[in-house]
Coordinates of C-alpha atoms and ligand atoms in Angstrom, one line a residue:
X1 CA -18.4 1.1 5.2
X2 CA -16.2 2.8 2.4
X3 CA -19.1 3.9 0.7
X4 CA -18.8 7.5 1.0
X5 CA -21.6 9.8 0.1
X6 CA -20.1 13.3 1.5
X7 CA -23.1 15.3 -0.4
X8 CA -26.1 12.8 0.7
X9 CA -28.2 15.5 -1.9
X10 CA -25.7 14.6 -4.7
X11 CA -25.5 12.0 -6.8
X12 CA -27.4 9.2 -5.2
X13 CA -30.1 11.9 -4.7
X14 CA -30.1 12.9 -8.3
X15 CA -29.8 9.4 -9.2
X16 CA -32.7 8.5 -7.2
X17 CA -35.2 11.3 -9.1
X18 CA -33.7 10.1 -12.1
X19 CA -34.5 6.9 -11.6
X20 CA -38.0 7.6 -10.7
X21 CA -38.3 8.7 -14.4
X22 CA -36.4 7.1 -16.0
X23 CA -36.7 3.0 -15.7
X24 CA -33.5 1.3 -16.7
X25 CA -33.3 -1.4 -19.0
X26 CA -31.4 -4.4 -18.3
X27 CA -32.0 -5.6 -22.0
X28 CA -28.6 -3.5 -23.3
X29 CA -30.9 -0.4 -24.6
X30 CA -29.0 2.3 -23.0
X31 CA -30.7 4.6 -20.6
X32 CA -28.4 8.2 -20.9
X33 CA -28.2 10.2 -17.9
X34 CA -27.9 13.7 -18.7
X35 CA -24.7 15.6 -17.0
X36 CA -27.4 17.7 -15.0
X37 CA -28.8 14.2 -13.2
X38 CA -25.1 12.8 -12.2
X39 CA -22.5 14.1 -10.2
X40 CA -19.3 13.3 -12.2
X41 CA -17.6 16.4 -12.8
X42 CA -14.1 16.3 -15.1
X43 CA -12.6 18.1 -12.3
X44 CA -12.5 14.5 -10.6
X45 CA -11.3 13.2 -13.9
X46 CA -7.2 13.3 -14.5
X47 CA -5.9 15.4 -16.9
X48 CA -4.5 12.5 -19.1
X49 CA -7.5 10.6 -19.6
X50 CA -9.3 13.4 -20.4
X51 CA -6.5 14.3 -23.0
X52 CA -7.3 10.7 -24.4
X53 CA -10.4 11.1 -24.4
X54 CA -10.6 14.6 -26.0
X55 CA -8.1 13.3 -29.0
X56 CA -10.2 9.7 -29.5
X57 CA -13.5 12.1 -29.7
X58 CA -11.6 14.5 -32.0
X59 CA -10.5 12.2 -34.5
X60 CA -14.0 11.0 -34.9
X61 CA -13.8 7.8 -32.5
X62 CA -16.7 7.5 -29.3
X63 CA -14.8 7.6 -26.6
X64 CA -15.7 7.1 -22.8
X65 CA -14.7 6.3 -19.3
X66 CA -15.5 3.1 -18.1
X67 CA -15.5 0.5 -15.5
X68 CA -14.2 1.3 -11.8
X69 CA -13.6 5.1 -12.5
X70 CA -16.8 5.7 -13.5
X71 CA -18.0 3.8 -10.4
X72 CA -16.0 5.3 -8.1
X73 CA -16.8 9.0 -9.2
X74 CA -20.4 8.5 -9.1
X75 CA -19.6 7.3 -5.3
X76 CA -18.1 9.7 -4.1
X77 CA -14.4 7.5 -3.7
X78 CA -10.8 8.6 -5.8
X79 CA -10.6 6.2 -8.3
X80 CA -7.4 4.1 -8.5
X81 CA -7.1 4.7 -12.3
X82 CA -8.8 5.5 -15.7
X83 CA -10.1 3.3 -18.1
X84 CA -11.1 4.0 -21.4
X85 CA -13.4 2.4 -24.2
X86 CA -13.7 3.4 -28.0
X87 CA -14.7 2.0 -31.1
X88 CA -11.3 2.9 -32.1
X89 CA -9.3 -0.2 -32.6
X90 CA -6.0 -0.3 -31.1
X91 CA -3.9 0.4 -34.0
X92 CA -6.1 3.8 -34.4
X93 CA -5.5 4.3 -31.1
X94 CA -2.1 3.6 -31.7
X95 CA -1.6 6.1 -34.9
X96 CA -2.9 8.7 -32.3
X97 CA -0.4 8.8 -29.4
X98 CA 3.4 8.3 -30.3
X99 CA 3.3 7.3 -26.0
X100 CA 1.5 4.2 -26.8
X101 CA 2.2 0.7 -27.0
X102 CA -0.1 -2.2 -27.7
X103 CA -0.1 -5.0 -25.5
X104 CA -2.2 -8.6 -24.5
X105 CA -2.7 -12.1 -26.5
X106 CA -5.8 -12.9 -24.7
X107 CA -7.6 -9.1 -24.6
X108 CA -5.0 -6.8 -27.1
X109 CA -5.4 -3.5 -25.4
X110 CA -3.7 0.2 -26.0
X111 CA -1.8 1.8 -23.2
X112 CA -0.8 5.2 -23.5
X113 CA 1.7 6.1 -21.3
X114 CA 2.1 9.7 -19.2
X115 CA 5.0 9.3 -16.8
X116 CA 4.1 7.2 -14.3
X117 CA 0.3 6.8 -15.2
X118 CA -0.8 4.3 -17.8
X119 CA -4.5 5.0 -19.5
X120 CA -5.7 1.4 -20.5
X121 CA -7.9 1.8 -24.1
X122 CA -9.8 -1.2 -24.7
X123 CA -11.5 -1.2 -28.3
X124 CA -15.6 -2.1 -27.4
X125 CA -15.5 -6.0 -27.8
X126 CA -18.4 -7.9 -29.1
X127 CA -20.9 -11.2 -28.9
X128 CA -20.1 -11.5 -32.9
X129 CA -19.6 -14.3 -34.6
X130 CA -16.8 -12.6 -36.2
X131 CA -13.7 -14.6 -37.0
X132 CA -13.5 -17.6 -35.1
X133 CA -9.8 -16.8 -34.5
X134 CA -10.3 -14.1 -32.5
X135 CA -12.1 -15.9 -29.8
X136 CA -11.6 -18.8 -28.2
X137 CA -13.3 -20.8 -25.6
X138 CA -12.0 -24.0 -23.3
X139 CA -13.8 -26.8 -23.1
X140 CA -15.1 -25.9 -19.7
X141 CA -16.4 -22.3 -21.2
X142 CA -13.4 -20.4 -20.3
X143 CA -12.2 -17.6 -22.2
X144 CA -8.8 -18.1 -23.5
X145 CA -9.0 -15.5 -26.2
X146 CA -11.2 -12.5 -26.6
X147 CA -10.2 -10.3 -29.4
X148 CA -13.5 -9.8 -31.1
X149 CA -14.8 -6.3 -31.6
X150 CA -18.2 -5.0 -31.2
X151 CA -20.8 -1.8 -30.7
X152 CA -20.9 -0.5 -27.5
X153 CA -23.9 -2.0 -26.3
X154 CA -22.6 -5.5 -26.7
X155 CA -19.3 -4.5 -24.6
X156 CA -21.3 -3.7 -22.0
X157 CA -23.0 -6.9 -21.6
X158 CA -19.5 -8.7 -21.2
X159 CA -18.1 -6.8 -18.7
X160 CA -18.6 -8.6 -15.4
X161 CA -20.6 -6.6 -12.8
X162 CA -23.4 -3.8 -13.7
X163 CA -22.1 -1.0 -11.7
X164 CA -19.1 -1.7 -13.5
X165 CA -20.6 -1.7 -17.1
X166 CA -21.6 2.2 -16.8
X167 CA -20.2 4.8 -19.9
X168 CA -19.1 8.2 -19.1
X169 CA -19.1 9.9 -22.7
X170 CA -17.0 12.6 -23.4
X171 CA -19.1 13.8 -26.0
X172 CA -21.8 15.3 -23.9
X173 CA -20.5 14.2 -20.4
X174 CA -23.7 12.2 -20.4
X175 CA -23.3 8.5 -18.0
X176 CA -24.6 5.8 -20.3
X177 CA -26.1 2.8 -18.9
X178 CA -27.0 -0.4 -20.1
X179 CA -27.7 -2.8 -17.4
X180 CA -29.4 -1.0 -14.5
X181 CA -26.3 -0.4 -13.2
X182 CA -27.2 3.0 -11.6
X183 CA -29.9 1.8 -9.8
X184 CA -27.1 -1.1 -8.2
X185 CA -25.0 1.6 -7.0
X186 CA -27.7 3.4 -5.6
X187 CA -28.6 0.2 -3.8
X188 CA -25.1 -0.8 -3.1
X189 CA -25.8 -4.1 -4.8
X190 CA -23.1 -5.8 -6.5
X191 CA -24.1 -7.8 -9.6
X192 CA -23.1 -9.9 -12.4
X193 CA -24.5 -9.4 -15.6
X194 CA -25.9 -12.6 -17.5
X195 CA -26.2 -16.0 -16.1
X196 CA -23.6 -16.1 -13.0
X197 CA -22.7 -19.5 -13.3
X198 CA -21.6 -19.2 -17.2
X199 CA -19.9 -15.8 -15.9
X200 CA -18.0 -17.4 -13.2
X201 CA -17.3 -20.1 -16.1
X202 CA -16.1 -18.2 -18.5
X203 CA -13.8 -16.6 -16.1
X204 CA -13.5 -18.1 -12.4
X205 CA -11.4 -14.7 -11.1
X206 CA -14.6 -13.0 -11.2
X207 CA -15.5 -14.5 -7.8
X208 CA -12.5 -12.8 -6.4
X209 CA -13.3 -9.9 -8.1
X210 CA -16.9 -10.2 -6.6
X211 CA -15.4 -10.7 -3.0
X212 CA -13.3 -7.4 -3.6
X213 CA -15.9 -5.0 -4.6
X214 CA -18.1 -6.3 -2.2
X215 CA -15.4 -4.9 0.7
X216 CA -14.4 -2.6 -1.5
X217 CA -17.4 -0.7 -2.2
X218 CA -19.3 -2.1 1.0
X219 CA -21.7 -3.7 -1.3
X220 CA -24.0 -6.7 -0.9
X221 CA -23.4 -9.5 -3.5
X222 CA -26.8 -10.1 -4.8
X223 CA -28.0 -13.2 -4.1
X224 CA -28.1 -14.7 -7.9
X225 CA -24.6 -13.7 -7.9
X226 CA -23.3 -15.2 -4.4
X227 CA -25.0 -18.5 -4.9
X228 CA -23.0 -20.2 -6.8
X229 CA -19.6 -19.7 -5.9
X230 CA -18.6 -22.2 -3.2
X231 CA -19.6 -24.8 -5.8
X232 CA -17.4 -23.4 -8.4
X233 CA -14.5 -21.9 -6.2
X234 CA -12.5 -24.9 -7.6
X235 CA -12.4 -23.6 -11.1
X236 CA -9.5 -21.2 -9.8
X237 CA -7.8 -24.4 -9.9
X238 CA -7.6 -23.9 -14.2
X239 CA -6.5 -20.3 -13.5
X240 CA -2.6 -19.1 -14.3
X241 CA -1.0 -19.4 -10.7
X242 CA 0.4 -15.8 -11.5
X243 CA -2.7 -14.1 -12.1
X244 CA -3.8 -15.3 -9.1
X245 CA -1.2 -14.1 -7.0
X246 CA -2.0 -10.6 -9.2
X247 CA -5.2 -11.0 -7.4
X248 CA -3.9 -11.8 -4.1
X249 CA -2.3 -8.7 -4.0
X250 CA -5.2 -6.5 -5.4
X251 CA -7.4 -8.2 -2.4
X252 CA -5.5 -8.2 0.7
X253 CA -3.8 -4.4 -0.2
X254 CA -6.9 -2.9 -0.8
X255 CA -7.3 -1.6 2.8
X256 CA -9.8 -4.3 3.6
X257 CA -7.6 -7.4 4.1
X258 CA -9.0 -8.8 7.4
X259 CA -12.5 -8.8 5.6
X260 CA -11.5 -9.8 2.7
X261 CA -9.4 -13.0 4.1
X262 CA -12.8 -13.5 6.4
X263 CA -15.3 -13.5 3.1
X264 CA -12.7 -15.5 0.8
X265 CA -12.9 -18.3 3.3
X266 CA -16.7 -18.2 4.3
X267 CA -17.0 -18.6 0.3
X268 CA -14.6 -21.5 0.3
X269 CA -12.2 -19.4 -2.2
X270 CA -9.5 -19.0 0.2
X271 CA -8.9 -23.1 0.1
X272 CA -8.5 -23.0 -3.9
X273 CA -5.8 -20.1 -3.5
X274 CA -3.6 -21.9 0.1
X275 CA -5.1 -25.2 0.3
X276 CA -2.1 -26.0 3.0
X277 CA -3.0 -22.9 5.0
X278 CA -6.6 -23.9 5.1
X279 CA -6.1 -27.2 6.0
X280 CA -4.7 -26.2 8.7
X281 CA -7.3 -23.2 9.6
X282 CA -9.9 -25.9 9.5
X283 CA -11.9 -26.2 12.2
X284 CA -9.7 -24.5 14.5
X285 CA -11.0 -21.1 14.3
X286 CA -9.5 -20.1 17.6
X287 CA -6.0 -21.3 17.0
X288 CA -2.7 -19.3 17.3
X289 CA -2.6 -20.1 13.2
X290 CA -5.9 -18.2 12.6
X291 CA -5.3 -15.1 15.0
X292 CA -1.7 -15.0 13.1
X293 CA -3.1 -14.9 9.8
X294 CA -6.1 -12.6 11.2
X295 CA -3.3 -10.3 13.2
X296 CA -1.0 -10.1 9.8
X297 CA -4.1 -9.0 7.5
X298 CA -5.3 -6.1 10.4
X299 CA -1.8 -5.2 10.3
X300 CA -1.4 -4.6 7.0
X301 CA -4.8 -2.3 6.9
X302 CA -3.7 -0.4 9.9
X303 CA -0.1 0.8 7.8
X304 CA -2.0 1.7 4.9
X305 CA -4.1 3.3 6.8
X306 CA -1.0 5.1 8.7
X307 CA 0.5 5.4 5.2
X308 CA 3.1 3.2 5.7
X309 CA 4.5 0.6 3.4
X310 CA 3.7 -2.7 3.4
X311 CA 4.8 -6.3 1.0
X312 CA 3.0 -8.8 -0.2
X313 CA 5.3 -10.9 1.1
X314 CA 5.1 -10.4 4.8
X315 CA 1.3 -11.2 4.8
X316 CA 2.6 -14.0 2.9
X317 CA 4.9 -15.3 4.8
X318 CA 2.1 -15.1 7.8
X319 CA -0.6 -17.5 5.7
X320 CA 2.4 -20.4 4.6
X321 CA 4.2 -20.2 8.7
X322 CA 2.1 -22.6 10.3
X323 CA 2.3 -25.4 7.3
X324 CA 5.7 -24.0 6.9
X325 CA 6.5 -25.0 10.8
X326 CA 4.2 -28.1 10.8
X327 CA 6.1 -29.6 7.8
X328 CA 9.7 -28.3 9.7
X329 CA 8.4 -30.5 12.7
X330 CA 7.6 -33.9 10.5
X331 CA 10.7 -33.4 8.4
X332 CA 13.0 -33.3 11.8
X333 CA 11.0 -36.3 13.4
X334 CA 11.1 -38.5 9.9
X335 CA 14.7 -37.8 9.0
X336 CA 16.3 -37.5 12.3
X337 CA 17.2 -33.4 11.0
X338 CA 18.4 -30.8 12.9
X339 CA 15.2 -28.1 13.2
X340 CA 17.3 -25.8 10.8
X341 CA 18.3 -27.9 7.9
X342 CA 14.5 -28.8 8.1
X343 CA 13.0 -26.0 8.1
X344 CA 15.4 -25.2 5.1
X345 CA 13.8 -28.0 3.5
X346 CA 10.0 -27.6 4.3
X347 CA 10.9 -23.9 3.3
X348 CA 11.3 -25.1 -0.7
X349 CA 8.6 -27.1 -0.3
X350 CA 5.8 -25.5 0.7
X351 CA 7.4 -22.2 -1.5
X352 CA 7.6 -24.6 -4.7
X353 CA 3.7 -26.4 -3.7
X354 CA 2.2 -23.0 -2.8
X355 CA 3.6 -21.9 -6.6
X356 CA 1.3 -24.0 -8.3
X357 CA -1.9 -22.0 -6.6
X358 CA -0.4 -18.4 -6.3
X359 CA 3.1 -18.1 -7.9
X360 CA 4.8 -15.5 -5.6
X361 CA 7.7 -13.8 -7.7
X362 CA 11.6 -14.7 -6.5
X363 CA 12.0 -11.2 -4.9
X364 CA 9.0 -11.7 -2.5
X365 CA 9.8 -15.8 -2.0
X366 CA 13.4 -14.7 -1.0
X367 CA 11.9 -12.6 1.6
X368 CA 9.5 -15.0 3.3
X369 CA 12.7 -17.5 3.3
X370 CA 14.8 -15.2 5.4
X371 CA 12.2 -13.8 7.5
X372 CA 11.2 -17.4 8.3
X373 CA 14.9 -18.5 8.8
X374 CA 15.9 -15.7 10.9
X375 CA 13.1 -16.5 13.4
X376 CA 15.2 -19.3 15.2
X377 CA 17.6 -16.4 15.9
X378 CA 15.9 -14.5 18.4
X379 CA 16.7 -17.3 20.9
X380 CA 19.8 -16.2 21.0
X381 CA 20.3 -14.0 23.6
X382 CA 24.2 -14.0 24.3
X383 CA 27.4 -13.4 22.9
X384 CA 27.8 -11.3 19.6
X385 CA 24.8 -13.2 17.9
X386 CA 22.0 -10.6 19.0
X387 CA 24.8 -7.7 17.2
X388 CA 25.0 -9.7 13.8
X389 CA 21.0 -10.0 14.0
X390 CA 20.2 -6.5 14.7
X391 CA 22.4 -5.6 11.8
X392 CA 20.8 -8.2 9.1
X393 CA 19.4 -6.0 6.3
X394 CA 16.1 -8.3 7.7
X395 CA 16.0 -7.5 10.6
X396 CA 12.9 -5.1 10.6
X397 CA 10.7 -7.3 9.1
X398 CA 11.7 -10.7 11.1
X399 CA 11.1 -8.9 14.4
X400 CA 7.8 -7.7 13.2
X401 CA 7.4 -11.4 12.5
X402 CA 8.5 -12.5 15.8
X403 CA 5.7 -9.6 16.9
X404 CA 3.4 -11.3 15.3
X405 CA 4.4 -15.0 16.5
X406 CA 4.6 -13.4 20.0
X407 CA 1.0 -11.7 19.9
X408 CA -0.9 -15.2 19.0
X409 CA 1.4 -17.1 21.6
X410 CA 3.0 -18.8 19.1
X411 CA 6.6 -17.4 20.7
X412 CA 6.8 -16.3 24.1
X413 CA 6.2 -12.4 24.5
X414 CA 9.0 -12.2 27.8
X415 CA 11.9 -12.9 24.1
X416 CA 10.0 -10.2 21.9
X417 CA 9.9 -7.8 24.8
X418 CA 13.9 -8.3 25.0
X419 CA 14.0 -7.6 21.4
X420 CA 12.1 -4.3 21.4
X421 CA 14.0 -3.5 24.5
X422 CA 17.6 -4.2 22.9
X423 CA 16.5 -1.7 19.9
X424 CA 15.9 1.4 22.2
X425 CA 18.4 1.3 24.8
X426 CA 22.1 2.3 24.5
X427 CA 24.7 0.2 24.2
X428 CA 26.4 0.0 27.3
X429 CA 22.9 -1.0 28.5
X430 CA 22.5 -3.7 25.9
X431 CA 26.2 -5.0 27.1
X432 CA 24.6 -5.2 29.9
X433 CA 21.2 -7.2 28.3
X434 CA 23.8 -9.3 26.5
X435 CA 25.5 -10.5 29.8
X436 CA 22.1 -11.3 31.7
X437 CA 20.7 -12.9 28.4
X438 CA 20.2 -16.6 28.4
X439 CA 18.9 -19.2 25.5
X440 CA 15.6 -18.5 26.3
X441 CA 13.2 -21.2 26.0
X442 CA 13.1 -24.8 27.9
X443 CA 12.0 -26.3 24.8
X444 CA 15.0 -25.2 22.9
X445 CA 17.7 -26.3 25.2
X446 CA 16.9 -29.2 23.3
X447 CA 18.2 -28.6 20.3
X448 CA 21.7 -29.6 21.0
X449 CA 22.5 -30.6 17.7
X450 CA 21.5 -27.4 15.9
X451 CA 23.6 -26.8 13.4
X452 CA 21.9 -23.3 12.5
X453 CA 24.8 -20.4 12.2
Ligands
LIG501 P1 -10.3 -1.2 -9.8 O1 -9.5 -0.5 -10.9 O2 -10.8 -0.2 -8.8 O3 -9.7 -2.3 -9.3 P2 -12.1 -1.8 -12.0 O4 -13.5 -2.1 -12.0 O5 -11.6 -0.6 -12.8 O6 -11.6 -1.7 -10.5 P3 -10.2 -3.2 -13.6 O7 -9.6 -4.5 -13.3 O8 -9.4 -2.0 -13.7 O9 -11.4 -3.1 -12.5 O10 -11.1 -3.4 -15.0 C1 -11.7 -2.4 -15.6 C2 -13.1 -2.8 -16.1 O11 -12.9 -3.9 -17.1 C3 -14.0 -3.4 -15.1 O12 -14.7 -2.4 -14.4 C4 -14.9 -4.2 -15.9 O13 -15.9 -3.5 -16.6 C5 -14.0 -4.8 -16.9 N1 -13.4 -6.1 -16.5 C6 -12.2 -6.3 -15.8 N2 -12.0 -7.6 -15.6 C7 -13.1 -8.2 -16.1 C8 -13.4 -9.6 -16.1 N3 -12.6 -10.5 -15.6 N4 -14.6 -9.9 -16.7 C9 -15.4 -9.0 -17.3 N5 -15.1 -7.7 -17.2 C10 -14.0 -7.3 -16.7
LIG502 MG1 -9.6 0.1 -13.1

């Protein structure tokens, strides 16, 4: 998949002979791979890590790359940014760059700001039993706090996969590794370091994180790794509903989304994020509501693909329509409710229930809301009403909506097509559209009493 190799006598080649040598430890006794036997180059490297690097190594502090831009180099693939560790605490790190601020409770980290690009420095954390302040544990084994410092072996044993525990070290651009995790990426085995279950544990967000390197990367989860995470999927349950929509985002924008919605609900982690949506995806594989969500997640990876923008909050607003509609439905059958009052209604509803799962921030809720609301709309197909809609500031994104809606049957194609058509042509020909326009829609001759404006 994405793993791209474009020089198949590179790195995995040189990794391979070096490998053949050199048996890895997965015991934390570092195995150093010489700059000659790996194919990161500081070419690949930007300039301000490097500069961060250089000054930590300078003032006397070990200081290396680590984590996904290490990973990503040694596979060929532009990293999305630099990480750093050191044994530099980070108010050393801090005394170094006057463009640095310290930030965290629960991990204190450095970042040291260049315009628009932030290098994260994490201080090597430790097993220790160092002061009992500085880490703290729920009673279910999650981490709350983890501020203990360590040696560098030891922060490579709690970082969560082994191709993501692998040191690049500026002092003699040598590739450190601790937990086999060389031989992984030459595999293309994903793999969590320790006992899985206490890992997952500890932290429940790593089976996300597992799901997205796994499409990421186009890596296998190893089997130790995969098996236990439909039992503990739940435990995203404990997690801050606004890290996990952090999450949401990283997964379905990474390019993958389709894939990643598929392997988040085979795993049973999709329920623990939008229980309401899979209730209603349950068992009905080849309903309108699954191709929507399906269509809205190849969508998205087919614009970033173009380049093209893309929000959180239209892929969003795909997963919650059908519990969104089903509720709008009951609501106008219990209370007796015009459809647009109710859909107001099951609108703050399911936005305030989905909250305590994913919290989606204001700016991205108001956005589903009018998307959703300006859906009843495109019924209209007379008078000045189709004018005021084009002209809403949301009218782009509803109509790519309705699209969507029309694609999965879900809204009859015959009104999209006289929505596409009314954008291109001129406007004595949509006079003309306005005058042969009717209320499409037997169903929605119906709603006499709609009190929508
Ligand atoms: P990418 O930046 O491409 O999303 P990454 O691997 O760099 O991937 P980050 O979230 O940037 O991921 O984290 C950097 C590194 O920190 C990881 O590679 C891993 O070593 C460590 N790490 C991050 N989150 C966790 C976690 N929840 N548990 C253990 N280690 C973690
Ligand atoms: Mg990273």
């Amino acid at each position: 998949m994405t793993k791209v190799n474009k020089n198949p006598d590179g790195i995995l080649g040189r990794v391979s002979k070096w490998l053949q040598k050199t048996p890895a430890s997965a015991t934390g006794v570092a195995c150093s791979i010489p700059r000659s036997e790996h194919s990161i180059s500081r070419s690949n490297i930007s300039e301000n890590a490097l500069k961060v690097l250089y000054r930590l190594h300078k003032a006397g502090y070990q200081a290396c790359l680590v984590g996904g831009g290490v990973r990503d180099l040694l596979l060929g693939l532009e990293p999305k940014d630099f990480d750093v560790a050191t044994d530099a605490q980070p108010e050393d790190v801090k005394a170094l760059f006057r463009n640095c601020r310290i930030i965290g409770r629960r991990f204190r980290l450095a970042h040291v700001f260049y315009g628009r690009e932030i290098i994260e420095v994490a201080t090597f954390r430790g097993m220790g039993d160092g002061d009992e302040g500085q880490r703290m544990q729920s009673d279910e084994g999650r981490i709350l706090r983890d501020n203990v410092y360590g040696s560098i072996e030891e922060d490579a044993i709690r970082r969560d996969f082994t191709v993501n525990a692998l040191y690049y070290d500026i002092k003699d651009s040598s590739v450190l590794d601790y937990m086999n995790g060389m031989q992984d990426i030459q595999n293309g085995v994903l793999k969590l370091i320790g006992d899985p279950e206490q890992r997952y544990r500890e932290d429940p967000v790593r089976m996300l994180r597992a799901v997205r390197f796994a499409v990421k990367l186009g890596f296998k989860i190893h089997e130790d790794t995969e098996r236990p995470i439909n039992e503990l999927a739940g435990l995203l349950r404990d997690i801050s509903p606004s890290r996990l929509f952090d999450e949401s985002v990283k997964l379905f924008l990474s390019g993958q989304a389709l894939q990643v919605f598929e392997m988040l609900r085979h795993y049973g982690l999709f329920e623990s994020l939008y229980p309401m949506t899979e209730e209603v995806l349950a068992g009905e594989e080849q309903g309108f509501p699954h191709m929507m969500v399906a269509q809205a997640m190849k969508n998205t990876d087919l614009r970033l693909q173009e380049g093209k923008p893309v929000t959180p909050a239209f892929l969003y607003a795909a997963i919650l329509w059908e519990p969104v509609r089903l509720l709008t439905k009951q609501i106008q059958d219990e209370e007796d409710m015009p459809e647009y009052p109710a859909q107001q209604k099951a609108i703050t509803r399911i936005l305030s229930k989905q909250a305590k799962y994913t919290s989606v921030p204001k700016r991205f809720s108001q956005f589903m809301r009018e998307v959703w609301q300006l859906q009843g709309r495109f019924v209209y197909l007379s008078g000045m009403r189709p004018y005021k809609l084009l002209a809403h500031p949301r009218f782009r994104a509803a109509y790519d909506f309705l699209l969507l809606r029309a694609g999965c049957g879900e809204e009859e194609q015959e009104v999209a097509d006289w929505w596409t058509r009314f954008q291109e042509v001129s406007s004595s020909e949509k006079k003309k559209m306005i005058k042969t326009g009717t209320r499409s829609r037997n169903r929605r001759k119906k709603r006499g009493n709609n009190t929508q404006p």
